[in-house]
Coordinates of C-alpha atoms and ligand atoms in Angstrom, one line a residue:
X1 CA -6.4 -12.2 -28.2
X2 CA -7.8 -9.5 -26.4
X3 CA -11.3 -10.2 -25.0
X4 CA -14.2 -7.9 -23.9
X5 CA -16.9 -10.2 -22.8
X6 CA -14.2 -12.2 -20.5
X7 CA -13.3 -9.1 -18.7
X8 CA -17.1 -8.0 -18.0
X9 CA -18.3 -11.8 -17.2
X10 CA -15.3 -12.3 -14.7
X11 CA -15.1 -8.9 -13.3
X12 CA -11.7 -7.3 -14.6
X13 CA -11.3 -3.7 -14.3
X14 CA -7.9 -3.8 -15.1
X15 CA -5.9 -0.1 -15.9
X16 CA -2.2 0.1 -16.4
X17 CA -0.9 2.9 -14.1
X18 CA 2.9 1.7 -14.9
X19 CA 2.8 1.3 -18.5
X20 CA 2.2 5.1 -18.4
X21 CA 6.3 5.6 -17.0
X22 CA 9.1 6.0 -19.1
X23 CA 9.3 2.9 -21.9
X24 CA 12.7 2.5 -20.2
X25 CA 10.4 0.2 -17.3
X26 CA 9.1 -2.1 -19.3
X27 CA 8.5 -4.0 -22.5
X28 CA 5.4 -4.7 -23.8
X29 CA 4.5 -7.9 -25.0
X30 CA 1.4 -10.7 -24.5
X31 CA 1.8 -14.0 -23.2
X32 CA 3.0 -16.9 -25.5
X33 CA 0.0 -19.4 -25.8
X34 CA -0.1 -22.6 -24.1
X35 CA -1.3 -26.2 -25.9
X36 CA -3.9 -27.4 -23.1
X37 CA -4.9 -24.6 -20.4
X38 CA -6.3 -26.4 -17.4
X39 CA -6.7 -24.6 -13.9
X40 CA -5.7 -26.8 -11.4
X41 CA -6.4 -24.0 -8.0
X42 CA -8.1 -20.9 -7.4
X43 CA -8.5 -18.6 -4.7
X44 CA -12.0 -18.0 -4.2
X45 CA -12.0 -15.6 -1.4
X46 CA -9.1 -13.6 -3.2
X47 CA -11.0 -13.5 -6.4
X48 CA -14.3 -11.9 -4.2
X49 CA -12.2 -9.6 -2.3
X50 CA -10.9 -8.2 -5.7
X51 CA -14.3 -7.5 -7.2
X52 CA -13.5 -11.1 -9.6
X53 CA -16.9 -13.6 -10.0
X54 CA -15.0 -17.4 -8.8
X55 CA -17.5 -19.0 -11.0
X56 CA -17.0 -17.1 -14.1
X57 CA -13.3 -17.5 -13.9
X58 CA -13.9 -21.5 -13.5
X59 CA -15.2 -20.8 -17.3
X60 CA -12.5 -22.3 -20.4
X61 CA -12.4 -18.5 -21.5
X62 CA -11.3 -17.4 -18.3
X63 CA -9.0 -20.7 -17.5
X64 CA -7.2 -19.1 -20.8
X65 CA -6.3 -16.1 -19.5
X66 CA -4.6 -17.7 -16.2
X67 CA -2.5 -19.6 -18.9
X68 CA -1.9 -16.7 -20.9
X69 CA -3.9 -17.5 -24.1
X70 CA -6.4 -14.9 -23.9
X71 CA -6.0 -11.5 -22.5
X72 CA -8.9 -9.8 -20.8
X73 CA -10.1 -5.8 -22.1
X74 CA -8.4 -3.4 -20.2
X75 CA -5.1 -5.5 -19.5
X76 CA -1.6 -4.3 -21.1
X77 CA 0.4 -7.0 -20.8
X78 CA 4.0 -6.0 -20.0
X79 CA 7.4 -7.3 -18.4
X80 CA 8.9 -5.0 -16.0
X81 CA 12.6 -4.3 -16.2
X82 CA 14.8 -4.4 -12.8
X83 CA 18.7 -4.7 -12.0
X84 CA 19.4 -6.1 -8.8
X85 CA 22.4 -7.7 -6.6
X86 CA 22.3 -11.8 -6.6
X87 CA 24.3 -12.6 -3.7
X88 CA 26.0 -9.9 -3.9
X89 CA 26.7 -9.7 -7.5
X90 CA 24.9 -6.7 -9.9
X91 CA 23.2 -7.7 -12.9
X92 CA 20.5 -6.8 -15.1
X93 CA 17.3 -8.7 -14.8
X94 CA 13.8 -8.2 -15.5
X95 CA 10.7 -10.1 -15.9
X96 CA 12.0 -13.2 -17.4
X97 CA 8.9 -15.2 -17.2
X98 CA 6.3 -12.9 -16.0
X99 CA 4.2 -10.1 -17.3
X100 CA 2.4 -7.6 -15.8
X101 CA -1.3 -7.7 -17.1
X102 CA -2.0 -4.7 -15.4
X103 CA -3.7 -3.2 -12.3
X104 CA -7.2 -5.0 -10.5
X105 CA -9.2 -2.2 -9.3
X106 CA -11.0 -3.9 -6.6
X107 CA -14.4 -2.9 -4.8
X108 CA -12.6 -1.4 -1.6
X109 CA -10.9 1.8 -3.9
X110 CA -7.2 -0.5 -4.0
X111 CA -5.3 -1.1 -7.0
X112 CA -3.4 -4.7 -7.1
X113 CA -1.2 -5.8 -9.7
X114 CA -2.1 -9.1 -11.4
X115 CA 1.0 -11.1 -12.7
X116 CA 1.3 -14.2 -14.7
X117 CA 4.7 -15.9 -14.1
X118 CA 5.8 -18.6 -16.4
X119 CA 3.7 -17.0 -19.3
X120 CA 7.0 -17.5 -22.0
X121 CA 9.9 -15.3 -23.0
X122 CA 10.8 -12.1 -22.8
X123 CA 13.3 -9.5 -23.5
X124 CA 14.4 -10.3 -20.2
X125 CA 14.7 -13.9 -20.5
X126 CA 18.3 -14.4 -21.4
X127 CA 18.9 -17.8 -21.6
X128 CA 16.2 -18.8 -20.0
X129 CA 12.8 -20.3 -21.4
X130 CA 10.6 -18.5 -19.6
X131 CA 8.5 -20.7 -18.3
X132 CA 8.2 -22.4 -14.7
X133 CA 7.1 -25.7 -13.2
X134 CA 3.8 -27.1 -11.6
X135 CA 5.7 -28.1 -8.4
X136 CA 7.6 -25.0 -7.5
X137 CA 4.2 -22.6 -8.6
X138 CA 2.1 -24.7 -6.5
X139 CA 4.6 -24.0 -3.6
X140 CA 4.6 -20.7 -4.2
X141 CA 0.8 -20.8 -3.4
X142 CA 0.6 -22.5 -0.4
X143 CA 3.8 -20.2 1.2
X144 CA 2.6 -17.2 0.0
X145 CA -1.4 -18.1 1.3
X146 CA 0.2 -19.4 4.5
X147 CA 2.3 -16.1 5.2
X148 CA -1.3 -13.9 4.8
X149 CA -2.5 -16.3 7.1
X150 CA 0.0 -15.6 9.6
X151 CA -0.9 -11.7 9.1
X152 CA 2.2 -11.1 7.1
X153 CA 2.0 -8.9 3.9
X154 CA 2.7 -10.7 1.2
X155 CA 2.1 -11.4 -2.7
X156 CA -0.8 -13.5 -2.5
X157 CA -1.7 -15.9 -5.1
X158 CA -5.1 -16.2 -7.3
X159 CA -4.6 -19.2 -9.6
X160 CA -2.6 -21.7 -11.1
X161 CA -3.3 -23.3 -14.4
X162 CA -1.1 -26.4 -16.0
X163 CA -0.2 -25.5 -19.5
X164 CA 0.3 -29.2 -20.7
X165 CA 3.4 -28.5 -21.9
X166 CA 6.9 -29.4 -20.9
X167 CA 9.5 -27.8 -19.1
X168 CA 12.9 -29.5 -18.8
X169 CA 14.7 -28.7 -15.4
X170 CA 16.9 -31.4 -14.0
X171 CA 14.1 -33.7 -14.4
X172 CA 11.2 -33.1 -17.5
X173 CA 8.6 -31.9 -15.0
X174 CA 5.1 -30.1 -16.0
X175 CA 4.5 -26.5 -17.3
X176 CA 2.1 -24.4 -14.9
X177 CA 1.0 -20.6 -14.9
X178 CA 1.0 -19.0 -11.7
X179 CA -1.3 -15.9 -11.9
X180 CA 0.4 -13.6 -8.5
X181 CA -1.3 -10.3 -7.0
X182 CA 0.7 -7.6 -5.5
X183 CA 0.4 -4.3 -4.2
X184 CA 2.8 -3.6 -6.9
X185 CA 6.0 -5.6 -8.0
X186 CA 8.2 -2.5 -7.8
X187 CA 11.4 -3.9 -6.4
X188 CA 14.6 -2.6 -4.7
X189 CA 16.1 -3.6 -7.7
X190 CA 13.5 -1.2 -9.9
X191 CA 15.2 1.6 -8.6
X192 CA 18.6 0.3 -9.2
X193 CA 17.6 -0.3 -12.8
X194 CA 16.5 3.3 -12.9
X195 CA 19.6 4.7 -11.2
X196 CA 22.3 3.0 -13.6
X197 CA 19.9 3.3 -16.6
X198 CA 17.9 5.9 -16.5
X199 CA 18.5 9.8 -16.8
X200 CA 17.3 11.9 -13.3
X201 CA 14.2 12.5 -14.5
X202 CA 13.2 9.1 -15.0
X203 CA 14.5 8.3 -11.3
X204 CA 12.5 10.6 -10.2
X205 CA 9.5 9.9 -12.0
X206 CA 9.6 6.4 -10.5
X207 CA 10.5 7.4 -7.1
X208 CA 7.2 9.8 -7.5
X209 CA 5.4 6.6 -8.2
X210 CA 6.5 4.5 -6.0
X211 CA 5.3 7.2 -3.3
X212 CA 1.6 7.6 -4.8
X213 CA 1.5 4.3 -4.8
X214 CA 2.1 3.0 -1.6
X215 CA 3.0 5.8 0.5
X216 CA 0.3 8.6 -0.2
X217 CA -1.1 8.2 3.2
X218 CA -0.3 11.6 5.4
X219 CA 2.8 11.9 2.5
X220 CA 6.1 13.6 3.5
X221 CA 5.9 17.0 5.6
X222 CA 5.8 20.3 3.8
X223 CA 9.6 20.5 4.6
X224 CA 10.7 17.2 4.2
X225 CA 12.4 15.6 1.3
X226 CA 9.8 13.2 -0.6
X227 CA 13.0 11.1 -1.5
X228 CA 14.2 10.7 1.6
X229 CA 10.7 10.6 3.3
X230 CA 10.2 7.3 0.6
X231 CA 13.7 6.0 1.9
X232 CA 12.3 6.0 5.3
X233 CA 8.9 4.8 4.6
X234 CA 10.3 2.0 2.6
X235 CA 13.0 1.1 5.7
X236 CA 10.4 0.9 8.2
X237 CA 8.3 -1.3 6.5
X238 CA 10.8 -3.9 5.5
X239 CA 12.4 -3.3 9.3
X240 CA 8.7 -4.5 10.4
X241 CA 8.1 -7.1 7.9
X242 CA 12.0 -9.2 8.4
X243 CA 10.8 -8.7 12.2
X244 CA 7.9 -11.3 11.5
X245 CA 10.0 -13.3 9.3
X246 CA 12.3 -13.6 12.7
X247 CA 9.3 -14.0 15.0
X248 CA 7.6 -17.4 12.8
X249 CA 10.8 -19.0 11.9
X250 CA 10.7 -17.9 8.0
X251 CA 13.6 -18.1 6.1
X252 CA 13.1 -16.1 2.6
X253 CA 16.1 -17.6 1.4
X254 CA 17.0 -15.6 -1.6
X255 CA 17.3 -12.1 -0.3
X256 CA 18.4 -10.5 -3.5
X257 CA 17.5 -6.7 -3.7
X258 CA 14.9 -7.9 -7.2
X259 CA 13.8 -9.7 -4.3
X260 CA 12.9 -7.2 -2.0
X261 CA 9.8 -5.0 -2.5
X262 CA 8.9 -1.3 -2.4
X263 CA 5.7 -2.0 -1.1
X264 CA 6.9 -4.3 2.4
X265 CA 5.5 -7.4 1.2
X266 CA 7.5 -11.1 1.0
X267 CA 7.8 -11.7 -2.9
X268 CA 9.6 -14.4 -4.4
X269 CA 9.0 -17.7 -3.0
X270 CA 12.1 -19.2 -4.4
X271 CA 13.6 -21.5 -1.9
X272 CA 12.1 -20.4 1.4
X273 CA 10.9 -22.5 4.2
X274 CA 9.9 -22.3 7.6
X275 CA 12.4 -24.0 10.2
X276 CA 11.8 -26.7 12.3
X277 CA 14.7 -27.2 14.9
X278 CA 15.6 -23.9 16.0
X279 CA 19.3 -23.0 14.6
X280 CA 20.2 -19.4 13.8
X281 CA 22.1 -21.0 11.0
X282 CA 19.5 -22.7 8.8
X283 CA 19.9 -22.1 5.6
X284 CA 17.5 -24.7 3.0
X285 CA 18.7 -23.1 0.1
X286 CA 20.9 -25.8 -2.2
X287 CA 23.0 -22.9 -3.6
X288 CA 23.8 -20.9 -0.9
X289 CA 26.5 -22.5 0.2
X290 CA 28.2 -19.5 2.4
X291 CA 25.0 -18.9 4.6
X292 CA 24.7 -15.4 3.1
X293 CA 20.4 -15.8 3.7
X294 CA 20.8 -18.2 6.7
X295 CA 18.3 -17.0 8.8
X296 CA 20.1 -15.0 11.9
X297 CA 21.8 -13.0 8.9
X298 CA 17.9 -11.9 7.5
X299 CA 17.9 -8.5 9.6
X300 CA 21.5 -7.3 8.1
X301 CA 20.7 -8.6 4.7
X302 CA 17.7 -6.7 4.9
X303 CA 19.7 -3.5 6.3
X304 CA 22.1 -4.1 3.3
X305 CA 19.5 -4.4 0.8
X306 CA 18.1 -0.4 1.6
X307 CA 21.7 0.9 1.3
X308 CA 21.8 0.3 -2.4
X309 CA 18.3 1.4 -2.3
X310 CA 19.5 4.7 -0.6
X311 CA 22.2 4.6 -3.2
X312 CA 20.1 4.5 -6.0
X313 CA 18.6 7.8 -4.8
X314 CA 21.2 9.9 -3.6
X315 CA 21.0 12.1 -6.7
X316 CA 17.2 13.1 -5.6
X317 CA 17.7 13.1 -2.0
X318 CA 20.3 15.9 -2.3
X319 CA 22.0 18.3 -4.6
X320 CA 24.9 18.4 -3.1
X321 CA 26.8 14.6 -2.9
X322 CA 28.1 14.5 0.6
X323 CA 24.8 15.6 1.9
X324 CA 22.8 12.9 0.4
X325 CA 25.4 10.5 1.4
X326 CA 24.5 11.9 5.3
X327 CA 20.9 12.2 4.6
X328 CA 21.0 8.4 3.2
X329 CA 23.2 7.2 6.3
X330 CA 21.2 8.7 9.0
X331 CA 17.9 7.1 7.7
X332 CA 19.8 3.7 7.3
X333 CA 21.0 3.7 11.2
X334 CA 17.5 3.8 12.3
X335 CA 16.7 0.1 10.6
X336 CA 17.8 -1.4 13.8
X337 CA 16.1 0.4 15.9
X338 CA 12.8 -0.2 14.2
X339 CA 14.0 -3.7 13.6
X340 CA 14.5 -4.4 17.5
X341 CA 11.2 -3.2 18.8
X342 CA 9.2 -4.9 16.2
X343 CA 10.9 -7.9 17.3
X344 CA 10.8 -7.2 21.0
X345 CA 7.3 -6.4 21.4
X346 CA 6.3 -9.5 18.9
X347 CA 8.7 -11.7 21.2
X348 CA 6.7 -10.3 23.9
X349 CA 3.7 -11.2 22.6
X350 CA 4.7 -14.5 22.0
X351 CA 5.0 -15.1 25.6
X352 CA 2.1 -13.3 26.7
X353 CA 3.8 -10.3 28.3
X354 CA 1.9 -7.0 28.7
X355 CA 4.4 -3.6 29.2
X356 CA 8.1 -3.8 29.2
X357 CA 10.6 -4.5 31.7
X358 CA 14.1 -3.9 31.3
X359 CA 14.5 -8.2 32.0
X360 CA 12.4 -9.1 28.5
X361 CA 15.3 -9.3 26.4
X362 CA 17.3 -11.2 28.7
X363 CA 14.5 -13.7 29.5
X364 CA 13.9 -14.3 26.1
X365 CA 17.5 -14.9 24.8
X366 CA 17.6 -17.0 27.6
X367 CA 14.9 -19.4 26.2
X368 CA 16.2 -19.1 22.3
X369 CA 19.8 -20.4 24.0
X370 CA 18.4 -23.0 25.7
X371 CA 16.0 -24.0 22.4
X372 CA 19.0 -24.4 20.0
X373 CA 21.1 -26.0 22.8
X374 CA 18.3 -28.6 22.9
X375 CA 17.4 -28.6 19.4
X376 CA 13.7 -27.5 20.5
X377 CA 11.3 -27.2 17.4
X378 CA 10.4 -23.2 17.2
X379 CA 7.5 -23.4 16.5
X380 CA 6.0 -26.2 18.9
X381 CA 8.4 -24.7 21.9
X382 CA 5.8 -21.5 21.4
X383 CA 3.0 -23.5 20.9
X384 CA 3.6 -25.8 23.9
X385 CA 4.0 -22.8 26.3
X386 CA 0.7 -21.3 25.0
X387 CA -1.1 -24.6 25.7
X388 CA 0.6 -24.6 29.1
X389 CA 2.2 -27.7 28.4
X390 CA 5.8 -27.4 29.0
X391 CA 7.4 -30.4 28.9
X392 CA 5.8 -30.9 25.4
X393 CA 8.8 -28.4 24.2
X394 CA 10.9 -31.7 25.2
X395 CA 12.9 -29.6 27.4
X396 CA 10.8 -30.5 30.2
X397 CA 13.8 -32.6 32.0
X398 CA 16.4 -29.6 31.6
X399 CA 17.4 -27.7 34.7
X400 CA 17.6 -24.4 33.2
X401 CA 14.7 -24.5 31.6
X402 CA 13.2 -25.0 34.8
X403 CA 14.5 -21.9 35.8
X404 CA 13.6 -20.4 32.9
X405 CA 10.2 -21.3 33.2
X406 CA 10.1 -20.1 37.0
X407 CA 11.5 -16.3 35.7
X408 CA 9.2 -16.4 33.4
X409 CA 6.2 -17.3 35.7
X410 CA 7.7 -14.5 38.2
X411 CA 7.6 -12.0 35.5
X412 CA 4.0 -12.6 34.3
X413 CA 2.4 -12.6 37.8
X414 CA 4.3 -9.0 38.0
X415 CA 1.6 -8.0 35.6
X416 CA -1.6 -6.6 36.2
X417 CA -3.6 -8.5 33.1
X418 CA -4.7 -11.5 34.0
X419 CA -3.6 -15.2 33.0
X420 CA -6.3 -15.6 30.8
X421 CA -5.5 -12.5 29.0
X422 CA -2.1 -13.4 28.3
X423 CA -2.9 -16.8 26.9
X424 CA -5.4 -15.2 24.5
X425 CA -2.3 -12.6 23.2
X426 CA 0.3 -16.0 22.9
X427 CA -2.8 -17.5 20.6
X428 CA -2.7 -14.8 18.5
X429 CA 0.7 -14.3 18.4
X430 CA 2.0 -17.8 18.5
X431 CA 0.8 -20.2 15.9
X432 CA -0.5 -23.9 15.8
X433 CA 0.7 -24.5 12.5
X434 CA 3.1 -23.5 10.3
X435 CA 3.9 -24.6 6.6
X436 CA 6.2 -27.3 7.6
X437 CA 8.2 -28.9 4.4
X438 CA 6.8 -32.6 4.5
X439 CA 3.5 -31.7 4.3
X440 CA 4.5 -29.0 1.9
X441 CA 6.4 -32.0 -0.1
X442 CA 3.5 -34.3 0.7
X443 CA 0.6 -31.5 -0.9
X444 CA 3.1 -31.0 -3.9
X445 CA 3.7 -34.5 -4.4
X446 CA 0.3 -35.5 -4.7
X447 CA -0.7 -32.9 -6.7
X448 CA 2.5 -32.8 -9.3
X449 CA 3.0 -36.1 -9.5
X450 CA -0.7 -37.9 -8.7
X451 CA -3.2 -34.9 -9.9
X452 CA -4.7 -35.1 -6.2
X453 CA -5.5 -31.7 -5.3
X454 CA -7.2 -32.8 -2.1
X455 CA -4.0 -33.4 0.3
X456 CA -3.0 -29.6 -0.7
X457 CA -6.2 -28.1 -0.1
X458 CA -6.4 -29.8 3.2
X459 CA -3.2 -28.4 4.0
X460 CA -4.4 -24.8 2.6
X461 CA -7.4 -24.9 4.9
X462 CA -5.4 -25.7 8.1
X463 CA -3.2 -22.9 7.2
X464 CA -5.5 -20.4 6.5
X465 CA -6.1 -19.6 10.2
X466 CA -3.0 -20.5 11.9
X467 CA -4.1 -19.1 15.2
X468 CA -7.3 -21.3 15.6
X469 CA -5.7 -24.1 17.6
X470 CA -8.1 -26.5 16.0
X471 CA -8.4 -30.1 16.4
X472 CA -7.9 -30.7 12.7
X473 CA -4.7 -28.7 13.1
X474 CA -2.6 -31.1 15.3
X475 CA -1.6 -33.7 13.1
X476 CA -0.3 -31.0 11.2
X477 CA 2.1 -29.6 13.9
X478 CA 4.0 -32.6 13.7
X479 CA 7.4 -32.0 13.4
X480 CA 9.0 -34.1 10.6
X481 CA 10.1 -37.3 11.4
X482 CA 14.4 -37.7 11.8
X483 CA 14.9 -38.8 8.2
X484 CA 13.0 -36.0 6.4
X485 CA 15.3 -33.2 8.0
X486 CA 17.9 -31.9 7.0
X487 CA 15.5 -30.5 4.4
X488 CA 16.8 -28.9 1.5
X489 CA 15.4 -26.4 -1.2
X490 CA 16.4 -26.0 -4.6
X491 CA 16.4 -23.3 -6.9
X492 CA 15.6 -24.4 -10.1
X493 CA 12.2 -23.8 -10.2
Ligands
AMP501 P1 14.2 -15.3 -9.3 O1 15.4 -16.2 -8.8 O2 12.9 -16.1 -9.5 O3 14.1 -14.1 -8.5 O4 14.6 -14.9 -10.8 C1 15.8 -14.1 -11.0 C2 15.8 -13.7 -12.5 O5 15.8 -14.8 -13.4 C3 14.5 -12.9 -12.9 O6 15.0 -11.9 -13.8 C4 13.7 -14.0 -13.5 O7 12.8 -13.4 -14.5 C5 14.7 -14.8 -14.3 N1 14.3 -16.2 -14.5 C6 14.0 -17.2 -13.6 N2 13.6 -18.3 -14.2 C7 13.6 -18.0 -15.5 C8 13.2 -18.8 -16.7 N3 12.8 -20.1 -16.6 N4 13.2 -18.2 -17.9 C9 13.6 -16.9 -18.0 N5 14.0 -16.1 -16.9 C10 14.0 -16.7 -15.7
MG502 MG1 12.8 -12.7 -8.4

């Protein structure tokens, strides 16, 4: 199954850099085979920037690796192992239906892991059958290439290939492969695998690689804890990245620590969505019934997640118990503070305001009250304030927001840029276009159930620069019509 020429014809230069930790990680195994491999989307402009040749992976041979039937030279296909708390609740995961192939050493020096999920059982499967839809794999592209279009790190997706095969869900719906790159799938819920597992060594071992992974940069200080250093790094990352979530209206919807990455990227695009209307409370996700994800609750979630994190490695980031209970505490009370002025100054942003005066927070709580007392769209409210069109946020009748809009006006002439500049900072900070679910629904409907990839790859090119304000980008700002909302996701996928 292995295969030499495909890997020098398509460019792999894959090494496994995990697969050298403790067997405890992982299991390794190859992909179960597939009847009738067919890609159905790849990423061109990801496959370049990781050294891949898009027209040799268009090639049958190379189709058959994105569906798991042949494995390229220098791939060691394994599924990683991971505990992690589901709404609250501890279990044992692991990869269930995905494998690791291994790392993509791409031109610029990086190393990017390369996962197939849906590729069959696994140790990890339990009752599961390892394998995953067309629809909801699809989806997964189109979020995860819309977040990186938005500027926020994320998994990104390469490919997609239909296996021919069946896979019963509610419905009987079609098998797909969905081949996902990451900057490594090393989860919260890694190290809490490792903690309740594994023996101190092998903690440590993971925490060491965890750090040379993605936090070699300037490394920790020739005094300071590594462990705690990684805590920190780790926290300030995530702090930043739930920030954007806020800032676009993204709602990850299944915050589970196996859900939350080492790295700072969004992973998992289970039942997420973008919301229309703005309400703190949106939840889309069918099974979470108590709002634990909603999105308002994504910054303590997030803040919850790093304490078991910081749990898991109390026994390296002190000797003595108490002390790495302190050590761990004072690095989790600085989430909010990070949390708050990435938010702040991407708030700012968002309505063009250079410096900070003490007002900003005020002024722009102001506006989110008046947006979910008048059920403004979040997105278009933004949008219509950077196209100086403020009655197009449909509050443009509303006394306060008249006010609002005068305070606001007041504050920007205080500053010395001038107007034009602080348009140009809401264009780049405010897009045109967000995923919205009917055309999401619309792309996957056409594609799932009519084999017409064209509808999606409008959508992907329309989303691929969401600042550009185009003209081809207006009939897609369109909130959904009354009957399409409330829009729910499900999480059988
Ligand atoms: P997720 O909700 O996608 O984060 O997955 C949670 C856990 O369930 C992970 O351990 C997955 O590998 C596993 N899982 C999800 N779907 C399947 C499936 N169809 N077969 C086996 N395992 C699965
Ligand atoms: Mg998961």
């Amino acid at each position: 199954m292995i295969d030499e020429n495909i890997k020098l014809e398509a460019g792999w230069r894959l090494e496994s850099s995990y697969g050298k930790l403790p067997s405890l990680f992982y299991s390794k195994l190859g992909p179960s085979p597939v009847s009738e491999p067919e890609l159905v989307i790849l990423n061109d402009k990801l496959a370049s920037a990781m050294g891949l040749n898009p027209d040799a992976l268009r090639g049958q041979e190379a189709v058959d690796v994105f569906a798991g039937n042949r494995v390229p030279g220098g791939a060691e296909p394994l599924a990683q192992a991971y505990a992690g708390h589901q709404f609250g609740h501890f279990t044992m995961l692991g990869d269930g239906r995905a494998l690791l192939l291994g790392e993509q050493l791409t031109p610029d020096g990086g190393r990017l892991d390369v996962q197939l999920k849906g590729s069959g059982r696994t140790p990890y499967s339990r009752g599961g059958d390892g394998r995953a839809a067309l629809g909801p794999m699809l989806r997964e592209y189109i979020i995860s290439e819309a977040m990186h279009g938005l500027g926020i790190p994320t998994t990104r997706s390469l490919a997609v290939a239909s296996t021919g095969e069946p896979v019963y869900r509610e419905d009987m719906l079609q098998g797909a492969v969905l081949t996902r790159v990451a900057a490594s799938h090393l989860r919260v819920g890694t190290f809490q695998y490792a903690a309740g597992a594994g023996t101190a060594e092998e903690l440590r071992l993971l925490a060491e690689y965890a750090i040379e992974r993605h936090y070699g940069g300037p490394g920790p200080g020739p005094e300071e804890n590594r462990y705690v250093y990684l805590l920190r790094e780790v926290l300030k990352r995530q702090a930043a990245l739930i920030a954007r979530w806020q800032l676009v209206g993204f709602i990850h919807g299944v915050m589970n620590t196996d859900n939350m990455t080492i790295s700072g990227e969004t992973i998992d695009y289970g039942p997420c969505a973008f919301m229309d209307t703005y309400d703190p409370a949106t939840v889309f996700s069918s099974i979470d019934a108590n709002g634990r994800y909603a999105y308002r609750n994504q910054p303590r979630i997030g803040v919850w997640n790093l304490a078991r994190l910081a749990e898991s490695l109390l026994p390296l980031l002190h000797e003595d118990d108490e002390q790495a209970v302190k050590l761990a505490e004072a690095v989790l009370s600085e989430f909010n503070g990070h949390f708050q002025s990435h938010y702040l100054s991407g708030m700012r942003a968002k309505l063009g305001l250079f410096g900070e005066e003490p007002e900003d927070e005020a002024l722009i709580q102001e506006l989110l009250k008046l947006m979910e007392e008048h059920c403004a769209d979040y997105t278009n409210t933004f949008r219509a304030l950077t196209l100086g069109q403020p009655a197009a946020t449909g509050m443009g009748e509303v006394p306060a927001f008249g006010q609002w809009l005068e305070k606001w006006q007041g504050r920007l002439s205080r500053q010395k840029e001038t107007e034009a500049a602080s348009r140009e900072l809401m264009r780049r900070s405010n897009p045109a276009v967000i995923p919205r679910n009917h055309r999401v629904e619309e792309a996957l409907a056409a594609a799932a159930e009519r084999s017409d990839y064209a509808v999606m790859e409008r959508l992907l090119s329309v989303l691929a620069d969401p600042y550009a304000y185009s003209p081809e980008q207006e009939a897609y700002a369109e909130p959904p019509a009354a009957s399409d909302s409330p829009y729910q996701t499900y999480c059988g996928t």
